[in-house]
Coordinates of C-alpha atoms in Angstrom, one line a residue:
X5 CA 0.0 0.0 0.0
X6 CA 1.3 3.5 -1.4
X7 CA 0.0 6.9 -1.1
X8 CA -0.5 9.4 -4.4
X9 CA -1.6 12.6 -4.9
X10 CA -1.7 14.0 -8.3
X11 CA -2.6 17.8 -8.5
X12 CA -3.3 20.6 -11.7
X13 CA -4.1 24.2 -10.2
X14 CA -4.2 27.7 -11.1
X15 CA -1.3 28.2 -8.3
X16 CA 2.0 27.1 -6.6
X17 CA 1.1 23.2 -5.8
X18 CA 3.9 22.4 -3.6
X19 CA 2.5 22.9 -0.7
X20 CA -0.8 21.5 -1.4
X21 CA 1.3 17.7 -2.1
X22 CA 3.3 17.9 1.1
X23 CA 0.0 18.4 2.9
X24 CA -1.8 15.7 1.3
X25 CA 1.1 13.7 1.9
X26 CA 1.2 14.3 5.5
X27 CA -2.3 12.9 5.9
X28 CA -1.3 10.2 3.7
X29 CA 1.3 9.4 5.6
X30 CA -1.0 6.3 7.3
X31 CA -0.4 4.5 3.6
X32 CA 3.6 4.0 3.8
X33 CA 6.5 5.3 6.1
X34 CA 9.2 4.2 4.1
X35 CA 10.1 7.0 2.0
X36 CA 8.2 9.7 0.0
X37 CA 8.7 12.3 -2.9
X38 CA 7.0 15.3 -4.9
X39 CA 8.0 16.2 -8.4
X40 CA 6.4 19.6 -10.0
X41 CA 6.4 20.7 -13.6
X42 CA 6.5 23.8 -15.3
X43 CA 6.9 24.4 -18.6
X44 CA 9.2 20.9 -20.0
X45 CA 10.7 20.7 -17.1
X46 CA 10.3 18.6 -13.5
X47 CA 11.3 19.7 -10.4
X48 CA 11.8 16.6 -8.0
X49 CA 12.8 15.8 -4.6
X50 CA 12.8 12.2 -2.5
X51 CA 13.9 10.1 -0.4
X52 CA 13.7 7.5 2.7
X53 CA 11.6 8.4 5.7
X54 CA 8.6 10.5 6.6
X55 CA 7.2 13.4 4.9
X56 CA 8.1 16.0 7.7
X57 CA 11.9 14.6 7.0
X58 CA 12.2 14.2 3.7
X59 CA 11.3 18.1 2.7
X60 CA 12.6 20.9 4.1
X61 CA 12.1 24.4 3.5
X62 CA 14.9 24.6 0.8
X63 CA 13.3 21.6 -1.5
X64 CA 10.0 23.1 -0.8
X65 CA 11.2 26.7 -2.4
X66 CA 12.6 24.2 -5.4
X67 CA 9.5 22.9 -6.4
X68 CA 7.9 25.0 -8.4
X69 CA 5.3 25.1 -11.0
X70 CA 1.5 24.7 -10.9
X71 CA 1.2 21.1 -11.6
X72 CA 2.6 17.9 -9.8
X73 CA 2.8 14.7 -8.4
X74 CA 3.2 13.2 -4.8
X75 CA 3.9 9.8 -3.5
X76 CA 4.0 8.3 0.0
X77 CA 5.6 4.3 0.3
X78 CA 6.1 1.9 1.9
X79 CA 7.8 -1.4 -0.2
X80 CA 6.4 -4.6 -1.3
X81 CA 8.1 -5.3 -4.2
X82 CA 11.7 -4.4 -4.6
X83 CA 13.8 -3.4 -1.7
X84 CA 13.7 -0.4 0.0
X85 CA 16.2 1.7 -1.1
X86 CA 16.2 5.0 -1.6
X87 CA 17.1 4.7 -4.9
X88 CA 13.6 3.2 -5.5
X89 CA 11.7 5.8 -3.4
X90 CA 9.3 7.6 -6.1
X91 CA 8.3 9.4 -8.1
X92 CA 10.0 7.9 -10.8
X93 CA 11.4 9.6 -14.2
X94 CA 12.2 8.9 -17.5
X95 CA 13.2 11.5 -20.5
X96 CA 11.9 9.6 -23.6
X97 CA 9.1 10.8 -25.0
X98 CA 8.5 13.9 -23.7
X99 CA 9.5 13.2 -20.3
X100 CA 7.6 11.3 -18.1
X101 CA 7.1 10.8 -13.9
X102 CA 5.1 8.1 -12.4
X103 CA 4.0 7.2 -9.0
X104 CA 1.8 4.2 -8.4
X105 CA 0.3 2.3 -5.3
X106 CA -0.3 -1.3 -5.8
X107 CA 1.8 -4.3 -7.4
X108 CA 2.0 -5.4 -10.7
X109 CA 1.6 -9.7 -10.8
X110 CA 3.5 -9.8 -14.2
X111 CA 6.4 -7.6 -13.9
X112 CA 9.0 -10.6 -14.2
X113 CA 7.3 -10.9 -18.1
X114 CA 7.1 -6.9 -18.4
X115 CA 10.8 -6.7 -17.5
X116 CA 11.8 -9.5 -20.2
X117 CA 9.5 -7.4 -22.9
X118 CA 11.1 -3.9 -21.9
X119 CA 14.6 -5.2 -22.7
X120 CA 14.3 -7.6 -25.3
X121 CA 11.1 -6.0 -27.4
X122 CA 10.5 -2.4 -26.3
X123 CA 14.5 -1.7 -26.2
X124 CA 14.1 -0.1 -22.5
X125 CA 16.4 -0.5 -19.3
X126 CA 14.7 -1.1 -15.5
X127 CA 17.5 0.7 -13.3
X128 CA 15.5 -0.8 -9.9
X129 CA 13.7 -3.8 -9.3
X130 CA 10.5 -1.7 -8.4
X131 CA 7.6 -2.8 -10.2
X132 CA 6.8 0.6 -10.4
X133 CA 9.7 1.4 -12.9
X134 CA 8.5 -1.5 -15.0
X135 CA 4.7 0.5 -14.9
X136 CA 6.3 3.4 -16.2
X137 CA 8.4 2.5 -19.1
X138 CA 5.1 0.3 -20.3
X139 CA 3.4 3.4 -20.0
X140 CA 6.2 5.4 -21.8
X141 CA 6.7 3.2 -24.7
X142 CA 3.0 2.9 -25.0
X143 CA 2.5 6.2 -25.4
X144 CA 5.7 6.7 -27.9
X145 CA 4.1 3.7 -29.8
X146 CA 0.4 5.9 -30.2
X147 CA 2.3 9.5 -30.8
X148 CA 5.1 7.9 -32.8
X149 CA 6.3 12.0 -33.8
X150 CA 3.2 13.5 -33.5
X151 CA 2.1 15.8 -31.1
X152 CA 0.6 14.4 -28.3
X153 CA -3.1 15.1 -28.2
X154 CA -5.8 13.1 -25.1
X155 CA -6.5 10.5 -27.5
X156 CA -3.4 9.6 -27.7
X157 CA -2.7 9.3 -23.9
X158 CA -5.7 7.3 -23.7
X159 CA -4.8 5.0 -26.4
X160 CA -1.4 4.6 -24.4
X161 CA -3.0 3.7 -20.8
X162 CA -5.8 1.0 -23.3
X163 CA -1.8 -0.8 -24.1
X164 CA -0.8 -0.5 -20.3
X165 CA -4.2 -2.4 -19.4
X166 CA -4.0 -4.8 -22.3
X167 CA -0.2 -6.0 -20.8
X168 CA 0.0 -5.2 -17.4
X169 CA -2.0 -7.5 -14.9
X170 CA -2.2 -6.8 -10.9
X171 CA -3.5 -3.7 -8.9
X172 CA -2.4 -0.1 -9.5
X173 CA -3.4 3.1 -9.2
X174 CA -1.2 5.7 -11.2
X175 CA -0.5 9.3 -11.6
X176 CA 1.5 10.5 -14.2
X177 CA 2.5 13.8 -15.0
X178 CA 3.7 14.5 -18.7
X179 CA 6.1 17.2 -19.4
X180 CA 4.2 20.4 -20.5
X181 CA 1.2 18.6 -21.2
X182 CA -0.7 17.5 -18.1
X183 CA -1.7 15.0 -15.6
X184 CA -2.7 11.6 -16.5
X185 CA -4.5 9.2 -13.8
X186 CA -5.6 5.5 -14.1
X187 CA -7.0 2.4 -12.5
X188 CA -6.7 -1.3 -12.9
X189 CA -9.4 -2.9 -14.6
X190 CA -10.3 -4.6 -11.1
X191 CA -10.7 -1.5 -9.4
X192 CA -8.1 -3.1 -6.7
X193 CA -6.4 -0.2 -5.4
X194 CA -8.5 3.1 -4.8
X195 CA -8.3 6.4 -6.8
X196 CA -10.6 9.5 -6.3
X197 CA -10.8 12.8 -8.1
X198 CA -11.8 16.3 -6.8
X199 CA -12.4 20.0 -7.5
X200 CA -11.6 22.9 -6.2
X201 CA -12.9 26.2 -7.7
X202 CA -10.9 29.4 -7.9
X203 CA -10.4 33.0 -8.7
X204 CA -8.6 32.1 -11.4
X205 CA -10.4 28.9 -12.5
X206 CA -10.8 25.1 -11.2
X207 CA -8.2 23.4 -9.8
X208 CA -8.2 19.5 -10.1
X209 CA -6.9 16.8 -7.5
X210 CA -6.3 13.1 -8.1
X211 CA -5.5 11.0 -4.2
X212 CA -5.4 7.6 -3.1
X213 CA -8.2 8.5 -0.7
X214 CA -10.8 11.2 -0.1
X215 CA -9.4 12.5 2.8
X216 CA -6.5 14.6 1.2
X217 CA -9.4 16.6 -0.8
X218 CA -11.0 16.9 2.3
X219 CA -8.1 18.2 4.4
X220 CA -6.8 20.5 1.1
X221 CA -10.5 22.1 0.6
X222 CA -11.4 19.9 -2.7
X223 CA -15.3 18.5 -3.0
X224 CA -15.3 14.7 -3.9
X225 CA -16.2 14.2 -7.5
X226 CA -16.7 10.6 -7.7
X227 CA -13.9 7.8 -7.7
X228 CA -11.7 6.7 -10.9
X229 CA -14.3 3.8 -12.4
X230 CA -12.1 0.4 -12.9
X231 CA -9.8 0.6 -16.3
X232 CA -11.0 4.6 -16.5
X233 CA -8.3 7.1 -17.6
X234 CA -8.3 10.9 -16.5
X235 CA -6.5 13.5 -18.0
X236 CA -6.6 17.0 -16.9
X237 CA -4.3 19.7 -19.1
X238 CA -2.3 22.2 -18.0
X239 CA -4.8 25.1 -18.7
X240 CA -7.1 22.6 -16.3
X241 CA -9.2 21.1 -18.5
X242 CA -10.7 17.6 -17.5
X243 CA -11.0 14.9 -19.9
X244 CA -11.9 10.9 -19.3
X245 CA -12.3 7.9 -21.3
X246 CA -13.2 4.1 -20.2
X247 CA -9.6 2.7 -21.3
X248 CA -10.1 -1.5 -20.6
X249 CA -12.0 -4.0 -23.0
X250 CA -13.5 -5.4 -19.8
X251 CA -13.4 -3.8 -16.2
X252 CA -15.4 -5.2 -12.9
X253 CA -14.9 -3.5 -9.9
X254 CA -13.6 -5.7 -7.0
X255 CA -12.2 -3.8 -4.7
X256 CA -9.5 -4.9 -1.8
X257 CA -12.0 -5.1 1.4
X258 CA -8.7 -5.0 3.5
X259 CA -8.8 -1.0 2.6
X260 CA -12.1 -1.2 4.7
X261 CA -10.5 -3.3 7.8
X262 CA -7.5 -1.7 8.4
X263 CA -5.8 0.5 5.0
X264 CA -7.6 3.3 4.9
X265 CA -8.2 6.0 7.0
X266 CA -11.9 5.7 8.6
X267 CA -13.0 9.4 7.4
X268 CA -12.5 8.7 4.1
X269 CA -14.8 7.4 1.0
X270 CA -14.3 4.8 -1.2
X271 CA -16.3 3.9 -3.6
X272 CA -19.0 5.5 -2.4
X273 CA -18.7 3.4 1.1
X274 CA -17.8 5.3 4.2
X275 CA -14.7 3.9 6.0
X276 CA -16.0 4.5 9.5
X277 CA -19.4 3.5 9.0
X278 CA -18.2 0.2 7.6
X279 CA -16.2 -0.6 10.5
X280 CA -19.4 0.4 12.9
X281 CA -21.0 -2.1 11.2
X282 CA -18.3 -5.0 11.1
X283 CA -18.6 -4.4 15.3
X284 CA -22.5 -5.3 15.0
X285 CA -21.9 -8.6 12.8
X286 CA -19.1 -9.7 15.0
X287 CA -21.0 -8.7 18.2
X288 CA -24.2 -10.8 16.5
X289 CA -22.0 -13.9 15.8
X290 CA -20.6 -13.7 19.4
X291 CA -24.2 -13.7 21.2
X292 CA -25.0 -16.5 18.7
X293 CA -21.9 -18.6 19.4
X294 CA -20.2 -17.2 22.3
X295 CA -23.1 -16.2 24.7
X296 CA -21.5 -18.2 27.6
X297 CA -18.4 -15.9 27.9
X298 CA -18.5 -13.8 31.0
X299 CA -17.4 -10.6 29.8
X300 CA -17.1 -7.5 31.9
X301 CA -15.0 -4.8 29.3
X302 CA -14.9 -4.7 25.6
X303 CA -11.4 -2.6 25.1
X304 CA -10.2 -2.1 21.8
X305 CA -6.6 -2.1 20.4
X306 CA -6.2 1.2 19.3
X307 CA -6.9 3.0 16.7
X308 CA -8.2 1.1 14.0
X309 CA -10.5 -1.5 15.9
X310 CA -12.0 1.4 17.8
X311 CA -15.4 2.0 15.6
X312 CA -15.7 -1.7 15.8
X313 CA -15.6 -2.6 19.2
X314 CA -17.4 0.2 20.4
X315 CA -20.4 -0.9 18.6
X316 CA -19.5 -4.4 19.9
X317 CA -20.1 -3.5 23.3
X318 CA -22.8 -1.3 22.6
X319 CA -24.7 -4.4 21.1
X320 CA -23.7 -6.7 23.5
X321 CA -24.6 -4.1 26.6
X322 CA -20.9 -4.5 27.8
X323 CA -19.1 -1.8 29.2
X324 CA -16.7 -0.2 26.5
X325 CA -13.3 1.4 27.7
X326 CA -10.0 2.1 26.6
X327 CA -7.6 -0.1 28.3
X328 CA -4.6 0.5 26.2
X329 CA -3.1 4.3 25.5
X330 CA -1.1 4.3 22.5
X331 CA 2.6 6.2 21.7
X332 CA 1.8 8.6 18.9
X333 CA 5.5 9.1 17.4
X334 CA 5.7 5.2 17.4
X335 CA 4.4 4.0 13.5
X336 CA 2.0 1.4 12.3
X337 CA 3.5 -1.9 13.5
X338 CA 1.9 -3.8 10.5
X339 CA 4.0 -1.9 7.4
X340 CA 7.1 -1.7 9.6
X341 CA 10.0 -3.8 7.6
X342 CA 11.2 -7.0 9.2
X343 CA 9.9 -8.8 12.1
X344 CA 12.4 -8.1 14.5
X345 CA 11.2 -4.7 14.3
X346 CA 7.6 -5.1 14.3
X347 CA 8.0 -7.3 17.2
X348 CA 10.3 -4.5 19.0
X349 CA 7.8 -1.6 18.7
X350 CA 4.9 -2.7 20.0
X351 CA 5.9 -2.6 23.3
X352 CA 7.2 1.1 22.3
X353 CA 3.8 1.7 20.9
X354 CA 1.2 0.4 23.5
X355 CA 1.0 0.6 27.1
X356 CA -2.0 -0.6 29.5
X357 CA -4.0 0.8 32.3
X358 CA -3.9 -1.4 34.7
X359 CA -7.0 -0.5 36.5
X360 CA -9.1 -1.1 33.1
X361 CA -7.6 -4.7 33.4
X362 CA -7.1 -5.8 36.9
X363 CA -9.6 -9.0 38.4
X364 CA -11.4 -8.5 34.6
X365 CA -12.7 -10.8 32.1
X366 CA -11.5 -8.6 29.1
X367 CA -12.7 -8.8 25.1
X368 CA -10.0 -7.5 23.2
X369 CA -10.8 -5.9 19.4
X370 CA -8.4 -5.9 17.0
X371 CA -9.2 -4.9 13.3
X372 CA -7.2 -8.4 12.2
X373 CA -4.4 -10.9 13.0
X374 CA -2.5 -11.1 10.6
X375 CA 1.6 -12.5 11.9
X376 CA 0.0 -12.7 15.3
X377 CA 3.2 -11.2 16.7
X378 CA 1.3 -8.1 18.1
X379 CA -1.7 -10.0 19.5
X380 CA 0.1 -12.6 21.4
X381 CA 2.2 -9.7 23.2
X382 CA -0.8 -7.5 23.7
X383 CA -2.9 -10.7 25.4
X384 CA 0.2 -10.6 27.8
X385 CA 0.1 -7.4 28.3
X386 CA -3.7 -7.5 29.6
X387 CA -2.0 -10.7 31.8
X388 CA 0.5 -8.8 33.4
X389 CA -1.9 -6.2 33.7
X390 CA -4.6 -8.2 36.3
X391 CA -6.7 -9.7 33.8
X392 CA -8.4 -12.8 34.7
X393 CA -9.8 -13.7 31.5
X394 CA -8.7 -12.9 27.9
X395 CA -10.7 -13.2 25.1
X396 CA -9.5 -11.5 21.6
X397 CA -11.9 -10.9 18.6
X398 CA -10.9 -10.3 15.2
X399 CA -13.5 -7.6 13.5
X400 CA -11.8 -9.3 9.9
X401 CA -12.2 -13.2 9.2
X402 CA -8.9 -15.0 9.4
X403 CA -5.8 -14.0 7.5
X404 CA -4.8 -17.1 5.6
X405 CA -3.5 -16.7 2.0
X406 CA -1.0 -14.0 0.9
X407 CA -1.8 -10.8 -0.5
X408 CA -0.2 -9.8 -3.6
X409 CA -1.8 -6.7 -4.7
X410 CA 0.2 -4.0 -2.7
X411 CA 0.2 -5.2 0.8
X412 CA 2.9 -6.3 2.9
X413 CA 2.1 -9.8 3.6
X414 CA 3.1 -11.9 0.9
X415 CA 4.4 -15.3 3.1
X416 CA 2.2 -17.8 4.0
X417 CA 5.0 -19.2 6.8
X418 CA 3.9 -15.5 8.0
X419 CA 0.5 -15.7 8.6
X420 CA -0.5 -17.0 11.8
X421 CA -4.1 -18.8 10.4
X422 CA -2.3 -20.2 7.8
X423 CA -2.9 -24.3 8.2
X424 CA -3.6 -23.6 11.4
X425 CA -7.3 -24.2 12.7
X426 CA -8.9 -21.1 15.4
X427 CA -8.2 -23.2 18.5
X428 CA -4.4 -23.5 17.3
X429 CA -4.3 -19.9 16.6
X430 CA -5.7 -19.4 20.0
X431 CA -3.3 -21.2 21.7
X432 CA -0.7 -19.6 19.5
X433 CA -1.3 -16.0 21.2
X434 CA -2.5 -17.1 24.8
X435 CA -5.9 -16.6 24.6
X436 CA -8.8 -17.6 26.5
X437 CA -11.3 -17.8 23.6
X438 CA -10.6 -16.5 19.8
X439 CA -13.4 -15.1 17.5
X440 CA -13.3 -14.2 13.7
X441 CA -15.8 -12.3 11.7
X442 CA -17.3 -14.6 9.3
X443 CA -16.0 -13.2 5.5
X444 CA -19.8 -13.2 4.1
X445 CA -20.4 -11.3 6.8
X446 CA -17.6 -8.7 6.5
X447 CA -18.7 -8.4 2.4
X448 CA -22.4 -7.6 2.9
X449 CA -21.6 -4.5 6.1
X450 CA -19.7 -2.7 2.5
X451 CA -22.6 -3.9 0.0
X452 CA -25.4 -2.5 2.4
X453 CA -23.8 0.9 1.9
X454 CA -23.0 0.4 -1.7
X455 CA -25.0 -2.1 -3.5
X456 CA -23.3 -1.7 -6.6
X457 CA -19.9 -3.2 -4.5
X458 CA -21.1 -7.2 -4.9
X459 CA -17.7 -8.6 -5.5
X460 CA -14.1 -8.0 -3.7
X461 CA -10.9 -8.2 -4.1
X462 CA -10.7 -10.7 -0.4
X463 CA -8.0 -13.1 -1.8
X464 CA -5.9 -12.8 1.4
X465 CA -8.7 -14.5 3.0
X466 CA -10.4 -16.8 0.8
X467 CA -7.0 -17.0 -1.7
X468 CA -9.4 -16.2 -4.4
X469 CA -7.3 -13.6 -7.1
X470 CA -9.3 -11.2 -9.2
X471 CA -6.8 -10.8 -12.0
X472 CA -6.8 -14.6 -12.6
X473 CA -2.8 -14.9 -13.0
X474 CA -2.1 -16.1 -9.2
X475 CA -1.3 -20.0 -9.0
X476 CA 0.7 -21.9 -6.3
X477 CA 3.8 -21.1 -8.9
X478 CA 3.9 -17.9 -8.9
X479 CA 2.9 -17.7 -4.9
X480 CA 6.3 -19.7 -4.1
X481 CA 8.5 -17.4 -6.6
X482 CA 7.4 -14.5 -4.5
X483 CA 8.0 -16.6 -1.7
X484 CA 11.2 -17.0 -2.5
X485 CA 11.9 -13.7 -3.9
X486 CA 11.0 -12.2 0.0
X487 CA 13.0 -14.6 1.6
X488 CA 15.9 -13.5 -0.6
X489 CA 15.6 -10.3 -0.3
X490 CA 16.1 -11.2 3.7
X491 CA 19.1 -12.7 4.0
X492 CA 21.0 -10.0 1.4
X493 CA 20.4 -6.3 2.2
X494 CA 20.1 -4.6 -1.5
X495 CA 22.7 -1.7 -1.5
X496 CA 21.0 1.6 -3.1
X497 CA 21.1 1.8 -6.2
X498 CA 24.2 4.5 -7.2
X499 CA 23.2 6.1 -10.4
X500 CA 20.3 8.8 -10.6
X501 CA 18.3 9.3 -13.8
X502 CA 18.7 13.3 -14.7
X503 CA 18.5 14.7 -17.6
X504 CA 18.2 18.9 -19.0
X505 CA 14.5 18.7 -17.9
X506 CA 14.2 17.2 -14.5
X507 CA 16.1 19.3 -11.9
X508 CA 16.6 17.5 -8.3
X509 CA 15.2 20.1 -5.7
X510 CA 18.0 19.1 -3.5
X511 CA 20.3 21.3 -6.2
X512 CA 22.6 23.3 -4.8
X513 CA 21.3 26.3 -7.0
X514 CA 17.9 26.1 -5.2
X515 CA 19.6 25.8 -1.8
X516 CA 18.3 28.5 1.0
X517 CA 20.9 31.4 1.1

C-alpha cells in the first residue's frame, strides 16, 4: 500500500502535495517524494523516511510550478532503497514521472518485454519502474512523432491495461502537457478525483483517498471507475475515457479493515461507518456462538479497531473502555519492515491501564491478526496487567492466504491462520477464547452501503485472485523472492536518472541562502 496525490491548479502546488502527503502518511512510512512541472521541465525531490523529514524548506522553495505529483511508500516489491523511493522519471518521449500504489503480478514478463522487445532499461527492481516505461513506450508507440493530443494518452493507458495484470493506481504527469491518472481494470487499489474552484479557475486533484481533498479544501467528484483514464491539461481542463475492454470493480476489502483512513470514502462506502457495522456482525456472531463468555469490558486495540468494538459492546450491553493508551510518534507496526522490528515496537507503541484490566474478564478488538506477533504480546500485556480472562476478537475473518496486490504480507509461513485451525491460533497467542468475523459477513456490512460493491478483491482471506494470473507457482517465486531479499540487504542503487529537464530540488542552486 502507497499513497498518491496528483494535482493541476491555477497556483504554486507544492505545498498543497506535502500536505496531502502528511495525511497520507498512514499509507507508507518508508520514503516519500514530490516532483512539479512547469513548462518541459520537472522539479523533484525524495527520499527515505517520513514526509516532515524528507522536505525541508529549501526543497520546498525548489518545487515549483503549478502542476505535480506526490507519492507516499512503503515497499512490497523491490527493496527499500532510496534509490527506488518515487516518483519515478524517465526522459523519452516527452519526459515522463510516475507514481503508483499497488503491485504489478507480471512484472518478471514486463521486465523481459522492456529489454528484449521495447528496447528499455529497468535501473531498480520496483515494479513501479517497469509500470512506467510500459506506460512510456505505450504512449511513444500511439504518438510515434506527432504531437501528443488526449486520445493519444488514452490510447497509451488502453496498451498498459492490455499488458499489465495486478493492482495499481497511477499518476502520471507528462512534461508540458498535463496529468494523467488510471486504475486497474479490477478497481483493486483506490483512486478518487476532486475540485476545487478558484479566482482564477478550477483546480483538479487526483489522491489515493478522499481525505486529502477533504483536508486540502477539494469537494469529492466521484472515484476513478475500474480501467477509467483521466487527463486533466495544463490550462485545467478535465478529460476521461473508459480505457479497458473489460473492467469489474472488485475492490480490496482489507482497505475497509484496516488501509484506509476511517474518514474517508471509497467507492461511495464510508470507512467509518463500515467498521461500525463490522462491530455489529461480530457482536451478532458472538451472542450467537459465544453467549457463555463472562465478559465484563470490551477494550479495543487502538486506533483502528476502535469503531468496531465500540459498537460491539454497545450491542452486547458490555461496558466499552479504553484499556490500552497508544505512543503517537511510534508507526503502524503492520507496514514496519522485518519482524524483529515489528516485534520490537509494540511494546514502544502500547501501554496498558492497569486499573481497566485488573480482576477482569477482558474482550480484546483488533481490526485483524494477521503475523499474530502483536496480539500474542498484547494478550500478555492484559495478563501482566490483572486480567483474569482474555478473550481477543478479530473484526476481519482469518488471514490465511497471501496478498499480492500491494500489501505487505506476501508469506504464507507468516501468517499465523495459515494451516492452522482457530483453537491453534488461539493457543498460538495465549488466549482464553478467539473469535473471527465470518468473510460473508464482512462483504455484505460494504454492499449495504453500496450495493453496486457485490464482489471483492478478499483473496488474502479466501486466496481467491481477481486478476486470474495467481497459481501456487507464482505464490512460491514470490516466496522465495521475500526470503531472498532477507538474507541480502540490496545496496541503493548509485546512479540517478537526470537529464536537462528534471532538476533534483536538492540542487545546490535552489539551496536557501
Amino acid at each position: 500500500m502507497c499513497g498518491i496525490i496528483g494535482l493541476v491548479g491555477k497556483n504554486p502546488v507544492n505545498q498543497l502535495l506535502y500536505d496531502g502527503l502528511l495525511v497520507l502518511q498512514h499509507r507508507g512510512q518508508d520514503a516519500a517524494g514530490i516532483v512539479t512541472c512547469e513548462g518541459n521541465t520537472f522539479y523533484m525531490h525524495k527520499s527515505n523516511g517520513l514526509v516532515k523529514d524528507v522536505f525541508q524548506t529549501r526543497h520546498m522553495r525548489s518545487l515549483v510550478g503549478h502542476a505535480g505529483i506526490a507519492h507516499v511508500r512503503y515497499p512490497t516489491a523491490g527493496s527499500s532503497s532510496a534509490a527506488e523511493a518515487q516518483p519515478f522519471y524517465v526522459n523519452s518521449p516527452f519526459g515522463i514521472v510516475l507514481a503508483h500504489n499497488g503491485n504489478l503480478t507480471n512484472s518478471a514478463q514486463l521486465k523481459s518485454e522492456m529489454f528484449r522487445q521495447d528496447l528499455r532499461h529497468i535501473n531498480t527492481t520496483s515494479d513501479s519502474e517497469v509500470l512506467l516505461n510500459v506506460l512510456a513506450h505505450e504512449i511513444e508507440q500511439t504518438s510515434k512523432n506527432a504531437v501528443l493530443n488526449t486520445d493519444m494518452a488514452f490510447d497509451a493507458v488502453a496498451g498498459v491495461h492490455r499488458r499489465c495484470k495486478g493492482a495499481y493506481a497511477v499518476v502520471a504527469m507528462i512534461a508540458d502537457f498535463g496529468l494523467l491518472a488510471f486504475r486497474d481494470p479490477q478497481g483493486i487499489r483506490p483512486l478518487v478525483i476532486g475540485k476545487m474552484d478558484t479566482e482564477k479557475g478550477t483546480e483538479y486533484i487526483v489522491a489515493s483517498e478522499s481525505v486529502a481533498l477533504d483536508v486540502l479544501g477539494f469537494t469529492l467528484m466521484r472515484d476513478v471507475a475500474p480501467g477509467e483514464a483521466v487527463f486533466i491539461d495544463m490550462d485545467g481542463n478535465l478529460f476521461s475515457r473508459q480505457c479497458a475492454e473489460e473492467s469489474k470493480l472488485t475492490p480490496c476489502i482489507f482497505e475497509y479493515v484496516y488501509l484506509a483512513r476511517p474518514d474517508s470514502m471509497i467507492d461511495g462506502v464510508s470507512v467509518y461507518q463500515t467498521r461500525l457495522d463490522m462491530g455489529e456482525t461480530l457482536a451478532a456472531k458472538i451472542k450467537r456462538e459465544w453467549g457463555h463468555l463472562d465478559i465484563d469490558v470490551v477494550i479495543p486495540i487502538p486506533d483502528t479497531s476502535r469503531p468496531s468494538a465500540l459498537q460491539v459492546g454497545l450491542a452486547l450491553g458490555l461496558e466499552y473502555r479504553e484499556g490500552f493508551i497508544k505512543n503517537r510518534y511510534i508507526g503502524r507496526t503492520f507496514i514496519m519492515p522485518g519482524q524483529a522490528l515489528r516485534k520490537k515496537s509494540v511494546r514502544q507503541k502500547l501501554n496498558p491501564i492497569g486499573e481497566e484490566f485488573r480482576g477482569k474478564n477482558v474482550l480484546l478488538i483488533d481490526d485483524s491478526i494477521v503475523r499474530g506477533t502483536t496480539s500474542k504480546q498484547i494478550v500478555q500485556m492484559a495478563r501482566d496487567a490483572g486480567a483474569q480472562k482474555v478473550y481477543f476478537a478479530s473484526a476481519a475473518p482469518p488471514v490465511r492466504f497471501p496478498n499480492v496486490y500491494g500489501i505487505d504480507m506476501p508469506s504464507r509461513d507468516e501468517l499465523l491462520a495459515t494451516d492452522r485451525t482457530d483453537d491453534e491460533i488461539c493457543e498460538e497467542i495465549g488466549a482464553d477464547g478467539l473469535i473471527y468475523q465470518d468473510l460473508d459477513a464482512l462483504e455484505a456490512t460494504v454492499t449495504a452501503l453500496n450495493p453496486a460493491l457485490t464482489i471483492f478483491d478478499s483473496s488474502c482471506f479466501d486466496g481467491d485472485y481477481v486478476t486470474g494470473d495467481v497459481d501456487e507457482n507464482y505464490l512460491n517465486h514470490i516466496e522465495s523472492l521475500r526470503a531472498d531479499s532477507t538474507q541480502l540487504n540490496q545496496p541503493p542503487n548509485s546512479t540517478t536518472q537526470m537529464d536537462l529537464n528534471l532538476v533534483d530540488a536538492d540542487d545546490g542552486e535552489f539551496a536557501e541562502a
